[in-house]
Short mmCIF file of N, CA and C and ligand atoms in Angstrom, two decimals:
data_model
loop_
_atom_site.label_atom_id
_atom_site.label_comp_id
_atom_site.label_asym_id
_atom_site.label_seq_id
_atom_site.Cartn_x
_atom_site.Cartn_y
_atom_site.Cartn_z
N UNK A 889 21.54 -9.67 19.17
CA UNK A 889 20.25 -9.21 18.62
C UNK A 889 20.44 -7.96 17.78
N UNK A 890 21.22 -7.01 18.31
CA UNK A 890 21.48 -5.78 17.56
C UNK A 890 22.19 -6.10 16.26
N UNK A 891 23.14 -7.04 16.36
CA UNK A 891 23.89 -7.44 15.17
C UNK A 891 22.93 -8.04 14.14
N UNK A 892 22.00 -8.85 14.63
CA UNK A 892 21.01 -9.47 13.76
C UNK A 892 20.14 -8.42 13.07
N UNK A 893 19.75 -7.39 13.84
CA UNK A 893 18.94 -6.31 13.28
C UNK A 893 19.69 -5.59 12.17
N UNK A 894 20.96 -5.33 12.43
CA UNK A 894 21.78 -4.64 11.43
C UNK A 894 21.92 -5.49 10.17
N UNK A 895 22.08 -6.77 10.37
CA UNK A 895 22.25 -7.69 9.24
C UNK A 895 20.97 -7.75 8.40
N UNK A 896 19.82 -7.81 9.07
CA UNK A 896 18.53 -7.82 8.36
C UNK A 896 18.40 -6.55 7.51
N UNK A 897 18.72 -5.42 8.13
CA UNK A 897 18.60 -4.13 7.44
C UNK A 897 19.52 -4.10 6.23
N UNK A 898 20.77 -4.50 6.44
CA UNK A 898 21.76 -4.47 5.36
C UNK A 898 21.36 -5.41 4.22
N UNK A 899 20.90 -6.61 4.59
CA UNK A 899 20.49 -7.57 3.57
C UNK A 899 19.35 -7.03 2.72
N UNK A 900 18.36 -6.44 3.38
CA UNK A 900 17.19 -5.91 2.66
C UNK A 900 17.60 -4.76 1.73
N UNK A 901 18.41 -3.85 2.24
CA UNK A 901 18.81 -2.69 1.43
C UNK A 901 19.72 -3.14 0.27
N UNK A 902 20.63 -4.06 0.54
CA UNK A 902 21.50 -4.59 -0.52
C UNK A 902 20.67 -5.24 -1.63
N UNK A 903 19.65 -5.97 -1.21
CA UNK A 903 18.78 -6.64 -2.19
C UNK A 903 18.07 -5.62 -3.09
N UNK A 904 17.57 -4.56 -2.48
CA UNK A 904 16.93 -3.50 -3.26
C UNK A 904 17.91 -2.94 -4.29
N UNK A 905 19.13 -2.66 -3.84
CA UNK A 905 20.16 -2.12 -4.74
C UNK A 905 20.45 -3.09 -5.88
N UNK A 906 20.59 -4.36 -5.52
CA UNK A 906 20.85 -5.38 -6.55
C UNK A 906 19.75 -5.43 -7.61
N UNK A 907 18.54 -5.10 -7.20
CA UNK A 907 17.40 -5.12 -8.12
C UNK A 907 17.21 -3.76 -8.79
N UNK A 908 18.19 -2.86 -8.59
CA UNK A 908 18.17 -1.57 -9.28
C UNK A 908 17.33 -0.49 -8.64
N UNK A 909 17.00 -0.68 -7.35
CA UNK A 909 16.20 0.34 -6.65
C UNK A 909 17.06 0.98 -5.55
N UNK A 910 17.17 2.30 -5.59
CA UNK A 910 17.95 3.03 -4.59
C UNK A 910 17.03 3.91 -3.75
N UNK A 911 17.51 4.25 -2.56
CA UNK A 911 16.71 5.05 -1.64
C UNK A 911 16.26 6.35 -2.31
N UNK A 912 17.14 6.93 -3.15
CA UNK A 912 16.81 8.19 -3.82
C UNK A 912 15.60 8.02 -4.76
N UNK A 913 15.52 6.85 -5.42
CA UNK A 913 14.37 6.59 -6.31
C UNK A 913 13.07 6.61 -5.51
N UNK A 914 13.13 6.02 -4.31
CA UNK A 914 11.92 5.97 -3.48
C UNK A 914 11.61 7.37 -2.93
N UNK A 915 12.67 8.11 -2.58
CA UNK A 915 12.47 9.49 -2.09
C UNK A 915 11.79 10.36 -3.15
N UNK A 916 12.13 10.12 -4.42
CA UNK A 916 11.47 10.86 -5.52
C UNK A 916 9.96 10.58 -5.53
N UNK A 917 9.61 9.34 -5.24
CA UNK A 917 8.19 8.98 -5.19
C UNK A 917 7.49 9.69 -4.02
N UNK A 918 8.22 9.84 -2.91
CA UNK A 918 7.66 10.54 -1.75
C UNK A 918 7.40 12.00 -2.11
N UNK A 919 8.34 12.60 -2.82
CA UNK A 919 8.13 13.99 -3.28
C UNK A 919 6.88 14.06 -4.15
N UNK A 920 6.76 13.11 -5.06
CA UNK A 920 5.59 13.06 -5.94
C UNK A 920 4.29 13.05 -5.11
N UNK A 921 4.29 12.27 -4.03
CA UNK A 921 3.08 12.14 -3.21
C UNK A 921 2.81 13.35 -2.33
N UNK A 922 3.86 14.02 -1.88
CA UNK A 922 3.68 15.04 -0.83
C UNK A 922 3.92 16.49 -1.26
N UNK A 923 4.44 16.70 -2.47
CA UNK A 923 4.84 18.08 -2.84
C UNK A 923 3.66 19.06 -2.84
N UNK A 924 2.48 18.56 -3.10
CA UNK A 924 1.29 19.42 -3.10
C UNK A 924 0.99 19.96 -1.71
N UNK A 925 1.36 19.19 -0.70
CA UNK A 925 0.96 19.52 0.67
C UNK A 925 2.05 20.19 1.49
N UNK A 926 3.31 19.95 1.12
CA UNK A 926 4.40 20.50 1.93
C UNK A 926 5.28 21.39 1.05
N UNK A 927 5.32 22.65 1.40
CA UNK A 927 6.08 23.62 0.60
C UNK A 927 7.58 23.38 0.78
N UNK A 928 8.32 23.57 -0.28
CA UNK A 928 9.79 23.42 -0.26
C UNK A 928 10.25 22.06 0.26
N UNK A 929 9.55 21.03 -0.09
CA UNK A 929 9.94 19.69 0.35
C UNK A 929 11.22 19.27 -0.38
N UNK A 930 12.23 18.88 0.41
CA UNK A 930 13.51 18.51 -0.22
C UNK A 930 13.67 17.00 -0.33
N UNK A 931 14.53 16.61 -1.25
CA UNK A 931 14.82 15.19 -1.44
C UNK A 931 15.45 14.61 -0.17
N UNK A 932 16.30 15.40 0.49
CA UNK A 932 16.97 14.96 1.71
C UNK A 932 15.97 14.62 2.82
N UNK A 933 14.97 15.49 2.95
CA UNK A 933 13.93 15.27 3.97
C UNK A 933 13.19 13.95 3.67
N UNK A 934 12.86 13.74 2.41
CA UNK A 934 12.16 12.51 2.01
C UNK A 934 13.04 11.29 2.24
N UNK A 935 14.31 11.45 1.92
CA UNK A 935 15.28 10.36 2.08
C UNK A 935 15.35 9.90 3.54
N UNK A 936 15.31 10.85 4.46
CA UNK A 936 15.34 10.55 5.89
C UNK A 936 14.18 9.61 6.27
N UNK A 937 13.00 9.91 5.73
CA UNK A 937 11.82 9.11 6.05
C UNK A 937 11.88 7.73 5.38
N UNK A 938 12.41 7.69 4.16
CA UNK A 938 12.57 6.40 3.47
C UNK A 938 13.51 5.51 4.30
N UNK A 939 14.60 6.10 4.77
CA UNK A 939 15.57 5.33 5.55
C UNK A 939 14.96 4.81 6.85
N UNK A 940 14.12 5.61 7.47
CA UNK A 940 13.46 5.15 8.70
C UNK A 940 12.51 3.99 8.42
N UNK A 941 11.79 4.08 7.32
CA UNK A 941 10.87 2.99 6.96
C UNK A 941 11.66 1.69 6.75
N UNK A 942 12.81 1.82 6.11
CA UNK A 942 13.63 0.63 5.80
C UNK A 942 14.22 -0.02 7.05
N UNK A 943 14.14 0.66 8.19
CA UNK A 943 14.67 0.08 9.43
C UNK A 943 13.65 -0.82 10.12
N UNK A 944 12.40 -0.79 9.67
CA UNK A 944 11.35 -1.60 10.29
C UNK A 944 11.44 -3.06 9.86
N UNK A 945 11.33 -3.92 10.85
CA UNK A 945 11.42 -5.36 10.60
C UNK A 945 10.35 -5.85 9.60
N UNK A 946 9.13 -5.35 9.76
CA UNK A 946 8.03 -5.75 8.87
C UNK A 946 8.38 -5.44 7.41
N UNK A 947 9.01 -4.31 7.23
CA UNK A 947 9.37 -3.85 5.88
C UNK A 947 10.48 -4.74 5.30
N UNK A 948 11.45 -5.04 6.15
CA UNK A 948 12.55 -5.91 5.71
C UNK A 948 12.03 -7.30 5.36
N UNK A 949 11.10 -7.80 6.16
CA UNK A 949 10.51 -9.12 5.89
C UNK A 949 9.82 -9.15 4.52
N UNK A 950 9.07 -8.09 4.23
CA UNK A 950 8.36 -8.02 2.95
C UNK A 950 9.35 -7.93 1.79
N UNK A 951 10.41 -7.15 1.96
CA UNK A 951 11.43 -7.00 0.90
C UNK A 951 12.07 -8.36 0.61
N UNK A 952 12.51 -9.04 1.69
CA UNK A 952 13.18 -10.33 1.52
C UNK A 952 12.28 -11.36 0.83
N UNK A 953 11.03 -11.42 1.27
CA UNK A 953 10.09 -12.41 0.73
C UNK A 953 9.74 -12.11 -0.73
N UNK A 954 9.39 -10.86 -0.99
CA UNK A 954 8.94 -10.48 -2.33
C UNK A 954 10.03 -10.62 -3.37
N UNK A 955 11.20 -10.09 -3.03
CA UNK A 955 12.31 -10.15 -4.01
C UNK A 955 12.74 -11.60 -4.24
N UNK A 956 12.70 -12.41 -3.18
CA UNK A 956 13.03 -13.82 -3.33
C UNK A 956 12.12 -14.48 -4.37
N UNK A 957 10.84 -14.19 -4.28
CA UNK A 957 9.88 -14.78 -5.23
C UNK A 957 10.12 -14.26 -6.65
N UNK A 958 10.42 -12.97 -6.78
CA UNK A 958 10.75 -12.41 -8.11
C UNK A 958 11.96 -13.12 -8.71
N UNK A 959 12.99 -13.32 -7.88
CA UNK A 959 14.22 -13.95 -8.37
C UNK A 959 13.97 -15.42 -8.76
N UNK A 960 13.22 -16.13 -7.93
CA UNK A 960 12.91 -17.53 -8.26
C UNK A 960 12.12 -17.62 -9.57
N UNK A 961 11.22 -16.67 -9.77
CA UNK A 961 10.45 -16.65 -11.03
C UNK A 961 11.37 -16.40 -12.21
N UNK A 962 12.33 -15.49 -12.05
CA UNK A 962 13.29 -15.22 -13.13
C UNK A 962 14.09 -16.47 -13.47
N UNK A 963 14.38 -17.28 -12.45
CA UNK A 963 15.17 -18.51 -12.66
C UNK A 963 14.29 -19.70 -13.03
N UNK A 964 13.01 -19.44 -13.20
CA UNK A 964 12.08 -20.50 -13.57
C UNK A 964 11.99 -21.61 -12.51
N UNK A 965 12.08 -21.21 -11.24
CA UNK A 965 12.14 -22.21 -10.16
C UNK A 965 10.89 -22.29 -9.30
N UNK A 966 9.83 -21.61 -9.71
CA UNK A 966 8.59 -21.72 -8.94
C UNK A 966 7.77 -22.90 -9.46
N UNK A 967 6.88 -23.38 -8.63
CA UNK A 967 6.00 -24.47 -9.05
C UNK A 967 4.94 -23.93 -10.01
N UNK A 968 4.50 -24.79 -10.91
CA UNK A 968 3.39 -24.44 -11.78
C UNK A 968 2.09 -24.56 -10.98
N UNK A 969 1.12 -23.69 -11.14
CA UNK A 969 1.06 -22.59 -12.10
C UNK A 969 1.61 -21.26 -11.58
N UNK A 970 2.16 -21.26 -10.33
CA UNK A 970 2.64 -20.00 -9.76
C UNK A 970 3.73 -19.37 -10.64
N UNK A 971 4.58 -20.24 -11.24
CA UNK A 971 5.64 -19.75 -12.10
C UNK A 971 5.10 -18.79 -13.18
N UNK A 972 4.09 -19.24 -13.90
CA UNK A 972 3.53 -18.40 -14.97
C UNK A 972 2.79 -17.18 -14.42
N UNK A 973 2.10 -17.39 -13.33
CA UNK A 973 1.32 -16.29 -12.74
C UNK A 973 2.25 -15.14 -12.35
N UNK A 974 3.36 -15.49 -11.68
CA UNK A 974 4.29 -14.44 -11.22
C UNK A 974 5.05 -13.84 -12.39
N UNK A 975 5.53 -14.68 -13.30
CA UNK A 975 6.28 -14.17 -14.45
C UNK A 975 5.43 -13.23 -15.30
N UNK A 976 4.19 -13.60 -15.48
CA UNK A 976 3.31 -12.77 -16.32
C UNK A 976 2.66 -11.63 -15.55
N UNK A 977 2.93 -11.55 -14.25
CA UNK A 977 2.37 -10.49 -13.41
C UNK A 977 0.86 -10.41 -13.62
N UNK A 978 0.25 -11.54 -13.48
CA UNK A 978 -1.19 -11.65 -13.74
C UNK A 978 -2.03 -10.74 -12.84
N UNK A 979 -2.93 -10.01 -13.47
CA UNK A 979 -3.71 -9.00 -12.76
C UNK A 979 -4.55 -9.53 -11.60
N UNK A 980 -5.02 -10.76 -11.72
CA UNK A 980 -5.90 -11.29 -10.69
C UNK A 980 -5.16 -11.97 -9.54
N UNK A 981 -3.83 -11.98 -9.61
CA UNK A 981 -3.03 -12.65 -8.58
C UNK A 981 -3.23 -11.97 -7.22
N UNK A 982 -2.81 -10.70 -7.12
CA UNK A 982 -3.13 -9.90 -5.93
C UNK A 982 -2.30 -10.13 -4.68
N UNK A 983 -1.52 -11.22 -4.64
CA UNK A 983 -0.72 -11.49 -3.44
C UNK A 983 0.44 -10.50 -3.33
N UNK A 984 0.91 -10.00 -4.47
CA UNK A 984 1.97 -8.98 -4.44
C UNK A 984 1.49 -7.73 -3.71
N UNK A 985 0.25 -7.32 -4.01
CA UNK A 985 -0.31 -6.15 -3.33
C UNK A 985 -0.54 -6.43 -1.84
N UNK A 986 -1.00 -7.64 -1.55
CA UNK A 986 -1.28 -8.00 -0.14
C UNK A 986 0.02 -8.00 0.68
N UNK A 987 1.08 -8.54 0.10
CA UNK A 987 2.37 -8.55 0.80
C UNK A 987 2.83 -7.12 1.08
N UNK A 988 2.67 -6.25 0.08
CA UNK A 988 3.09 -4.86 0.24
C UNK A 988 2.25 -4.14 1.30
N UNK A 989 1.01 -4.57 1.46
CA UNK A 989 0.16 -3.95 2.48
C UNK A 989 0.70 -4.17 3.89
N UNK A 990 1.49 -5.24 4.07
CA UNK A 990 2.09 -5.48 5.39
C UNK A 990 3.06 -4.36 5.75
N UNK A 991 3.56 -3.66 4.72
CA UNK A 991 4.44 -2.50 4.95
C UNK A 991 3.58 -1.29 5.33
N UNK A 992 2.57 -1.03 4.50
CA UNK A 992 1.73 0.15 4.70
C UNK A 992 0.98 0.08 6.04
N UNK A 993 0.61 -1.13 6.41
CA UNK A 993 -0.09 -1.42 7.66
C UNK A 993 0.53 -0.76 8.88
N UNK A 994 1.85 -0.68 8.87
CA UNK A 994 2.58 -0.15 10.02
C UNK A 994 2.29 1.34 10.22
N UNK A 995 1.86 2.03 9.15
CA UNK A 995 1.80 3.49 9.21
C UNK A 995 0.42 4.12 9.15
N UNK A 996 -0.62 3.34 9.32
CA UNK A 996 -1.95 3.94 9.45
C UNK A 996 -2.62 4.30 8.14
N UNK A 997 -3.79 4.92 8.27
CA UNK A 997 -4.69 5.03 7.11
C UNK A 997 -4.19 5.91 5.99
N UNK A 998 -3.44 6.95 6.27
CA UNK A 998 -2.96 7.82 5.20
C UNK A 998 -2.02 7.04 4.26
N UNK A 999 -1.35 6.05 4.84
CA UNK A 999 -0.48 5.20 4.03
C UNK A 999 -1.26 4.42 2.98
N UNK A 1000 -2.44 3.96 3.33
CA UNK A 1000 -3.27 3.19 2.40
C UNK A 1000 -3.71 4.04 1.21
N UNK A 1001 -4.10 5.27 1.51
CA UNK A 1001 -4.54 6.19 0.45
C UNK A 1001 -3.38 6.45 -0.52
N UNK A 1002 -2.23 6.76 0.04
CA UNK A 1002 -1.05 7.02 -0.79
C UNK A 1002 -0.65 5.81 -1.62
N UNK A 1003 -0.75 4.64 -1.01
CA UNK A 1003 -0.36 3.41 -1.70
C UNK A 1003 -1.28 3.14 -2.90
N UNK A 1004 -2.56 3.28 -2.68
CA UNK A 1004 -3.53 3.06 -3.76
C UNK A 1004 -3.29 4.04 -4.91
N UNK A 1005 -3.01 5.26 -4.55
CA UNK A 1005 -2.81 6.31 -5.56
C UNK A 1005 -1.55 6.05 -6.38
N UNK A 1006 -0.45 5.78 -5.70
CA UNK A 1006 0.83 5.62 -6.41
C UNK A 1006 0.82 4.34 -7.26
N UNK A 1007 0.09 3.34 -6.79
CA UNK A 1007 -0.02 2.08 -7.53
C UNK A 1007 -0.79 2.30 -8.83
N UNK A 1008 -1.68 3.25 -8.82
CA UNK A 1008 -2.48 3.54 -10.00
C UNK A 1008 -1.70 4.39 -11.01
N UNK A 1009 -1.04 5.44 -10.50
CA UNK A 1009 -0.35 6.40 -11.38
C UNK A 1009 1.00 5.87 -11.86
N UNK A 1010 1.69 5.09 -11.02
CA UNK A 1010 3.01 4.53 -11.31
C UNK A 1010 4.01 5.55 -11.84
N UNK A 1011 4.36 6.53 -11.02
CA UNK A 1011 5.36 7.51 -11.45
C UNK A 1011 6.79 6.98 -11.29
N UNK A 1012 7.75 7.70 -11.86
CA UNK A 1012 9.18 7.45 -11.62
C UNK A 1012 9.60 6.02 -11.80
N UNK A 1013 10.30 5.49 -10.80
CA UNK A 1013 10.87 4.15 -10.90
C UNK A 1013 9.78 3.08 -11.04
N UNK A 1014 8.58 3.37 -10.58
CA UNK A 1014 7.50 2.37 -10.69
C UNK A 1014 7.15 2.08 -12.15
N UNK A 1015 7.30 3.09 -12.97
CA UNK A 1015 7.04 2.89 -14.40
C UNK A 1015 8.06 1.91 -15.00
N UNK A 1016 9.33 2.11 -14.61
CA UNK A 1016 10.37 1.20 -15.11
C UNK A 1016 10.16 -0.23 -14.60
N UNK A 1017 9.84 -0.37 -13.32
CA UNK A 1017 9.64 -1.71 -12.75
C UNK A 1017 8.45 -2.41 -13.38
N UNK A 1018 7.53 -1.63 -13.90
CA UNK A 1018 6.33 -2.21 -14.50
C UNK A 1018 6.41 -2.43 -16.00
N UNK A 1019 7.58 -2.10 -16.58
CA UNK A 1019 7.67 -2.12 -18.05
C UNK A 1019 7.73 -3.55 -18.62
N UNK A 1020 8.03 -4.53 -17.76
CA UNK A 1020 8.12 -5.93 -18.19
C UNK A 1020 9.08 -6.13 -19.35
N UNK A 1021 10.20 -5.41 -19.29
CA UNK A 1021 11.21 -5.55 -20.34
C UNK A 1021 12.17 -6.70 -20.03
N UNK A 1022 12.64 -7.37 -21.07
CA UNK A 1022 13.62 -8.45 -20.91
C UNK A 1022 13.11 -9.57 -20.03
N UNK A 1023 14.04 -10.22 -19.32
CA UNK A 1023 13.66 -11.37 -18.49
C UNK A 1023 13.41 -11.00 -17.04
N UNK A 1024 13.53 -9.73 -16.74
CA UNK A 1024 13.38 -9.32 -15.34
C UNK A 1024 11.94 -9.47 -14.86
N UNK A 1025 11.81 -9.96 -13.63
CA UNK A 1025 10.49 -10.07 -13.01
C UNK A 1025 10.48 -9.16 -11.78
N UNK A 1026 9.55 -8.21 -11.78
CA UNK A 1026 9.43 -7.30 -10.62
C UNK A 1026 7.99 -7.29 -10.11
N UNK A 1027 7.34 -8.42 -10.21
CA UNK A 1027 5.93 -8.52 -9.82
C UNK A 1027 5.72 -8.09 -8.37
N UNK A 1028 6.61 -8.55 -7.48
CA UNK A 1028 6.49 -8.18 -6.07
C UNK A 1028 7.18 -6.85 -5.78
N UNK A 1029 8.32 -6.61 -6.44
CA UNK A 1029 9.12 -5.43 -6.09
C UNK A 1029 8.39 -4.12 -6.34
N UNK A 1030 7.63 -4.02 -7.43
CA UNK A 1030 6.97 -2.74 -7.71
C UNK A 1030 6.02 -2.35 -6.58
N UNK A 1031 5.29 -3.32 -6.07
CA UNK A 1031 4.34 -3.01 -4.98
C UNK A 1031 5.07 -2.69 -3.69
N UNK A 1032 6.19 -3.38 -3.46
CA UNK A 1032 6.98 -3.12 -2.26
C UNK A 1032 7.53 -1.70 -2.27
N UNK A 1033 8.08 -1.30 -3.43
CA UNK A 1033 8.64 0.04 -3.56
C UNK A 1033 7.54 1.10 -3.38
N UNK A 1034 6.39 0.87 -3.99
CA UNK A 1034 5.26 1.79 -3.83
C UNK A 1034 4.83 1.90 -2.37
N UNK A 1035 4.84 0.76 -1.68
CA UNK A 1035 4.42 0.75 -0.27
C UNK A 1035 5.44 1.45 0.62
N UNK A 1036 6.73 1.30 0.33
CA UNK A 1036 7.75 2.00 1.13
C UNK A 1036 7.58 3.51 0.94
N UNK A 1037 7.36 3.93 -0.31
CA UNK A 1037 7.17 5.36 -0.60
C UNK A 1037 5.91 5.88 0.11
N UNK A 1038 4.83 5.12 0.04
CA UNK A 1038 3.58 5.54 0.69
C UNK A 1038 3.77 5.65 2.20
N UNK A 1039 4.52 4.72 2.77
CA UNK A 1039 4.76 4.74 4.22
C UNK A 1039 5.63 5.93 4.60
N UNK A 1040 6.66 6.21 3.80
CA UNK A 1040 7.53 7.35 4.08
C UNK A 1040 6.73 8.65 3.96
N UNK A 1041 5.84 8.72 2.97
CA UNK A 1041 4.99 9.91 2.80
C UNK A 1041 4.07 10.07 4.00
N UNK A 1042 3.62 8.96 4.54
CA UNK A 1042 2.74 8.98 5.70
C UNK A 1042 3.48 9.51 6.93
N UNK A 1043 4.72 9.06 7.12
CA UNK A 1043 5.56 9.54 8.23
C UNK A 1043 5.76 11.04 8.12
N UNK A 1044 6.06 11.47 6.90
CA UNK A 1044 6.31 12.88 6.61
C UNK A 1044 5.07 13.70 6.93
N UNK A 1045 3.92 13.19 6.54
CA UNK A 1045 2.66 13.90 6.80
C UNK A 1045 2.40 14.03 8.30
N UNK A 1046 2.73 12.98 9.04
CA UNK A 1046 2.53 13.03 10.49
C UNK A 1046 3.45 14.05 11.14
N UNK A 1047 4.61 14.27 10.52
CA UNK A 1047 5.55 15.27 11.03
C UNK A 1047 5.12 16.69 10.69
N UNK A 1048 4.27 16.83 9.67
CA UNK A 1048 3.85 18.15 9.20
C UNK A 1048 2.33 18.26 9.16
N UNK A 1049 1.67 18.04 10.29
CA UNK A 1049 0.21 17.91 10.26
C UNK A 1049 -0.51 19.14 9.72
N UNK A 1050 0.03 20.33 9.97
CA UNK A 1050 -0.69 21.52 9.54
C UNK A 1050 -0.63 21.71 8.04
N UNK A 1051 0.39 21.14 7.41
CA UNK A 1051 0.58 21.40 5.99
C UNK A 1051 0.15 20.24 5.09
N UNK A 1052 -0.33 19.17 5.69
CA UNK A 1052 -0.55 18.00 4.85
C UNK A 1052 -2.00 17.53 4.87
N UNK A 1053 -2.23 16.54 4.06
CA UNK A 1053 -3.57 15.98 3.84
C UNK A 1053 -4.18 15.42 5.12
N UNK A 1054 -3.32 15.12 6.08
CA UNK A 1054 -3.78 14.45 7.29
C UNK A 1054 -4.81 15.27 8.07
N UNK A 1055 -4.82 16.58 7.86
CA UNK A 1055 -5.77 17.43 8.59
C UNK A 1055 -7.18 17.34 7.99
N UNK A 1056 -7.30 16.78 6.81
CA UNK A 1056 -8.62 16.71 6.18
C UNK A 1056 -9.59 15.81 6.92
MG1 MG B 403 2.93 -6.17 -8.70
#
């Protein structure tokens, strides 16, 4: 079982790397979300929380599922009309956001606020994932990355209740 857990974690993290997303990119998003509330917030501190989020089974499940669908869309292997919907990242689709919510769900209400905000502003790596350049499809990945960052920011806030938004 432990071996299986390690394998799930490694597979999910490797997949993120293959798609050009590194833990540091997500930690930068956490800084973006929390720097107003926590003085002297370091990248290392954020990285710790990102790594903890990535150890959750729910998060790994969402990563595996979402990236799989992105890859199948890139290979033109989805059924019609899903193929076009995912490739074109159609605004009314919404399942990408719903899948990502399964990540945020684990971390309570502050995670939802952060997720909504980061999805709107799209800072850092989210801007690149949303650029729709070349043949790459990141319809699911952008929401997953935003949700991991929002969840890590939520963990961080719970660790620093006096300094963060959570006291509001
Ligand atoms: Mg999306």
